[in-house]
XYZ file of N, CA, C and O in Angstrom:
312
model
N 50.645 85.564 117.941
C 51.804 86.426 118.066
C 53.028 85.624 118.530
O 54.120 85.793 118.018
N 52.811 84.777 119.532
C 53.918 83.964 120.034
C 54.422 83.005 118.963
O 55.621 82.744 118.871
N 53.500 82.475 118.188
C 53.896 81.546 117.122
C 54.849 82.242 116.141
O 55.828 81.659 115.696
N 54.555 83.481 115.821
C 55.419 84.264 114.930
C 56.795 84.478 115.562
O 57.820 84.344 114.901
N 56.843 84.814 116.854
C 58.104 84.998 117.549
C 58.915 83.709 117.573
O 60.130 83.720 117.347
N 58.244 82.599 117.834
C 58.940 81.310 117.848
C 59.458 80.939 116.462
O 60.557 80.396 116.325
N 58.689 81.249 115.439
C 59.135 80.969 114.070
C 60.389 81.781 113.748
O 61.328 81.268 113.121
N 60.427 83.035 114.182
C 61.622 83.868 113.979
C 62.821 83.310 114.740
O 63.943 83.286 114.219
N 62.585 82.876 115.969
C 63.671 82.291 116.752
C 64.202 81.026 116.088
O 65.414 80.796 116.049
N 63.320 80.218 115.558
C 63.725 78.979 114.886
C 64.570 79.296 113.664
O 65.614 78.674 113.437
N 64.173 80.274 112.885
C 64.946 80.654 111.698
C 66.318 81.193 112.082
O 67.320 80.882 111.445
N 66.365 81.994 113.146
C 67.649 82.516 113.623
C 68.559 81.385 114.073
O 69.761 81.375 113.772
N 68.000 80.429 114.767
C 68.787 79.297 115.253
C 69.257 78.408 114.106
O 70.383 77.905 114.140
N 68.428 78.247 113.089
C 68.840 77.463 111.919
C 70.004 78.143 111.203
O 70.943 77.483 110.765
N 69.936 79.457 111.099
C 71.030 80.205 110.467
C 72.302 80.075 111.298
O 73.402 79.922 110.745
N 72.172 80.119 112.600
C 73.322 79.979 113.481
C 73.924 78.574 113.372
O 75.151 78.413 113.335
N 73.081 77.568 113.301
C 73.559 76.191 113.135
C 74.318 76.050 111.826
O 75.387 75.437 111.777
N 73.783 76.640 110.768
C 74.457 76.573 109.469
C 75.830 77.243 109.536
O 76.811 76.723 109.004
N 75.893 78.398 110.207
C 77.156 79.116 110.345
C 78.187 78.266 111.085
O 79.336 78.134 110.655
N 77.771 77.634 112.181
C 78.695 76.820 112.955
C 79.095 75.546 112.218
O 80.233 75.083 112.345
N 78.187 74.972 111.456
C 78.539 73.804 110.647
C 79.579 74.162 109.594
O 80.521 73.395 109.361
N 79.424 75.301 108.951
C 80.419 75.753 107.975
C 81.773 75.997 108.635
O 82.810 75.619 108.086
N 81.765 76.617 109.796
C 83.007 76.859 110.531
C 83.656 75.540 110.921
O 84.869 75.382 110.823
N 82.855 74.573 111.335
C 83.367 73.260 111.717
C 84.031 72.579 110.522
O 85.132 72.036 110.643
N 83.372 72.614 109.372
C 83.944 71.997 108.171
C 85.274 72.653 107.800
O 86.251 71.983 107.479
N 85.302 73.964 107.850
C 86.530 74.696 107.531
C 87.652 74.324 108.495
O 88.787 74.070 108.082
N 87.346 74.282 109.785
C 88.360 73.957 110.787
C 88.853 72.520 110.639
O 90.034 72.242 110.820
N 87.950 71.593 110.300
C 88.359 70.199 110.111
C 89.263 70.057 108.886
O 90.245 69.302 108.918
N 88.968 70.784 107.826
C 89.835 70.759 106.647
C 91.224 71.283 107.001
O 92.242 70.708 106.606
N 91.268 72.362 107.744
C 92.539 72.944 108.157
C 93.301 71.983 109.069
O 94.519 71.817 108.923
N 92.617 71.340 109.972
C 93.252 70.372 110.864
C 93.828 69.205 110.072
O 94.953 68.764 110.328
N 93.083 68.703 109.096
C 93.590 67.610 108.263
C 94.810 68.040 107.462
O 95.767 67.272 107.320
N 94.791 69.263 106.949
C 95.956 69.773 106.223
C 97.168 69.855 107.142
O 98.280 69.537 106.738
N 96.952 70.289 108.380
C 98.054 70.405 109.321
C 98.612 69.036 109.682
O 99.812 68.877 109.870
N 97.758 68.036 109.769
C 98.218 66.688 110.091
C 99.019 66.084 108.943
O 99.989 65.369 109.170
N 98.606 66.368 107.716
C 99.248 65.752 106.559
C 100.490 66.498 106.086
O 101.395 65.898 105.516
N 100.555 67.797 106.311
C 101.648 68.591 105.774
C 102.204 69.512 106.867
O 101.570 70.506 107.231
N 103.385 69.217 107.392
C 103.935 70.038 108.481
C 104.226 71.485 108.080
O 104.240 72.367 108.927
N 104.423 71.760 106.802
C 104.682 73.144 106.402
C 103.425 74.002 106.520
O 103.523 75.223 106.565
N 102.266 73.361 106.587
C 101.013 74.106 106.764
C 100.995 74.807 108.121
O 100.498 75.921 108.240
N 101.548 74.170 109.127
C 101.602 74.778 110.460
C 102.428 76.060 110.408
O 102.031 77.092 110.963
N 103.568 76.010 109.731
C 104.406 77.203 109.607
C 103.679 78.292 108.833
O 103.759 79.477 109.190
N 102.943 77.921 107.803
C 102.201 78.899 107.007
C 101.138 79.588 107.850
O 100.993 80.824 107.816
N 100.409 78.816 108.636
C 99.368 79.386 109.497
C 99.997 80.295 110.554
O 99.485 81.381 110.837
N 101.099 79.861 111.124
C 101.771 80.688 112.135
C 102.212 82.017 111.543
O 102.102 83.058 112.186
N 102.699 81.988 110.316
C 103.137 83.236 109.686
C 101.958 84.137 109.349
O 102.007 85.342 109.554
N 100.901 83.561 108.787
C 99.774 84.374 108.321
C 98.942 84.936 109.466
O 98.575 86.106 109.454
N 98.620 84.112 110.437
C 97.704 84.548 111.496
C 98.393 85.204 112.674
O 97.865 86.131 113.285
N 99.542 84.684 113.042
C 100.173 85.119 114.283
C 101.471 85.893 114.061
O 102.177 86.197 115.010
N 101.788 86.198 112.813
C 102.956 86.989 112.442
C 104.249 86.421 113.032
O 105.147 87.155 113.414
N 104.324 85.106 113.114
C 105.557 84.471 113.579
C 106.547 84.420 112.425
O 106.176 84.444 111.264
N 107.807 84.350 112.757
C 108.834 84.378 111.730
C 110.022 83.544 112.163
O 110.174 83.208 113.334
N 110.870 83.241 111.203
C 112.133 82.597 111.536
C 113.142 83.689 111.871
O 112.879 84.880 111.681
N 114.301 83.289 112.345
C 115.300 84.271 112.790
C 115.789 85.179 111.669
O 116.151 86.324 111.912
N 115.807 84.694 110.446
C 116.353 85.486 109.345
C 115.279 86.218 108.531
O 115.544 86.663 107.431
N 114.084 86.355 109.066
C 112.993 87.029 108.345
C 112.574 88.305 109.055
O 112.713 88.435 110.263
N 112.031 89.224 108.271
C 111.390 90.420 108.802
C 109.945 90.400 108.351
O 109.626 89.945 107.255
N 109.063 90.923 109.174
C 107.640 90.941 108.842
C 107.198 92.383 108.640
O 107.472 93.262 109.454
N 106.498 92.608 107.534
C 105.902 93.903 107.235
C 104.407 93.694 107.075
O 103.972 92.908 106.250
N 103.626 94.403 107.864
C 102.177 94.295 107.802
C 101.664 95.488 107.031
O 101.825 96.632 107.443
N 101.039 95.215 105.897
C 100.498 96.267 105.049
C 98.986 96.291 105.176
O 98.345 95.258 105.264
N 98.445 97.481 105.147
C 97.009 97.626 105.273
C 96.508 98.573 104.200
O 97.160 99.555 103.872
N 95.330 98.266 103.678
C 94.735 99.152 102.688
C 93.591 99.963 103.293
O 92.775 100.521 102.579
N 93.564 100.064 104.621
C 92.550 100.871 105.298
C 92.781 102.335 104.978
O 93.891 102.841 105.082
N 91.710 103.016 104.603
C 91.832 104.432 104.304
C 91.831 105.272 105.573
O 92.530 106.263 105.667
N 91.022 104.869 106.545
C 90.934 105.615 107.791
C 91.832 104.966 108.825
O 91.761 103.766 109.051
N 92.677 105.748 109.510
C 93.521 105.155 110.544
C 92.684 104.716 111.735
O 91.631 105.289 112.018
N 93.166 103.724 112.424
C 92.490 103.231 113.616
C 92.679 104.237 114.730
O 93.762 104.802 114.893
N 91.622 104.468 115.507
C 91.699 105.472 116.564
C 92.745 105.110 117.610
O 93.537 105.930 118.008
N 92.740 103.863 118.037
C 93.691 103.441 119.065
C 94.609 102.396 118.447
O 94.380 101.215 118.552
N 95.677 102.835 117.819
C 96.573 101.935 117.107
C 97.364 101.047 118.045
O 97.850 100.007 117.648
N 97.501 101.429 119.292
C 98.295 100.631 120.225
C 97.664 99.269 120.474
O 98.342 98.344 120.885
N 96.383 99.110 120.222
C 95.735 97.804 120.394
C 96.193 96.826 119.314
O 96.246 95.634 119.538
N 96.541 97.320 118.138
C 96.891 96.468 117.016
C 98.377 96.253 116.868
O 98.805 95.369 116.148
N 99.190 97.044 117.483
C 100.622 96.965 117.305
C 101.286 96.566 118.615
O 100.897 96.992 119.689
N 102.297 95.734 118.504
C 103.079 95.372 119.668
C 104.548 95.615 119.369
O 104.967 95.618 118.211
N 105.328 95.786 120.396
C 106.760 95.988 120.223
C 107.554 94.751 120.558
O 108.758 94.781 120.621
N 106.878 93.650 120.783
C 107.542 92.402 121.130
C 108.201 91.786 119.931
O 107.807 91.844 118.846
């Protein structure tokens, strides 16, 4: 019985290792892009953190059918 439990734990850990290795590869590619191309930093800032230049406006569109119960968590007035 314990052998079966350990085998399951090993498989779970292997899947977790694979997930983290994929994340690491993705992050390293992104880091290399940021080092080689300074406009990549601006692109990431705009896409992930909704940063903008002084002459831009940001509109966030969503295709969610159901509204979020607590919308104040997702929206800021800053």
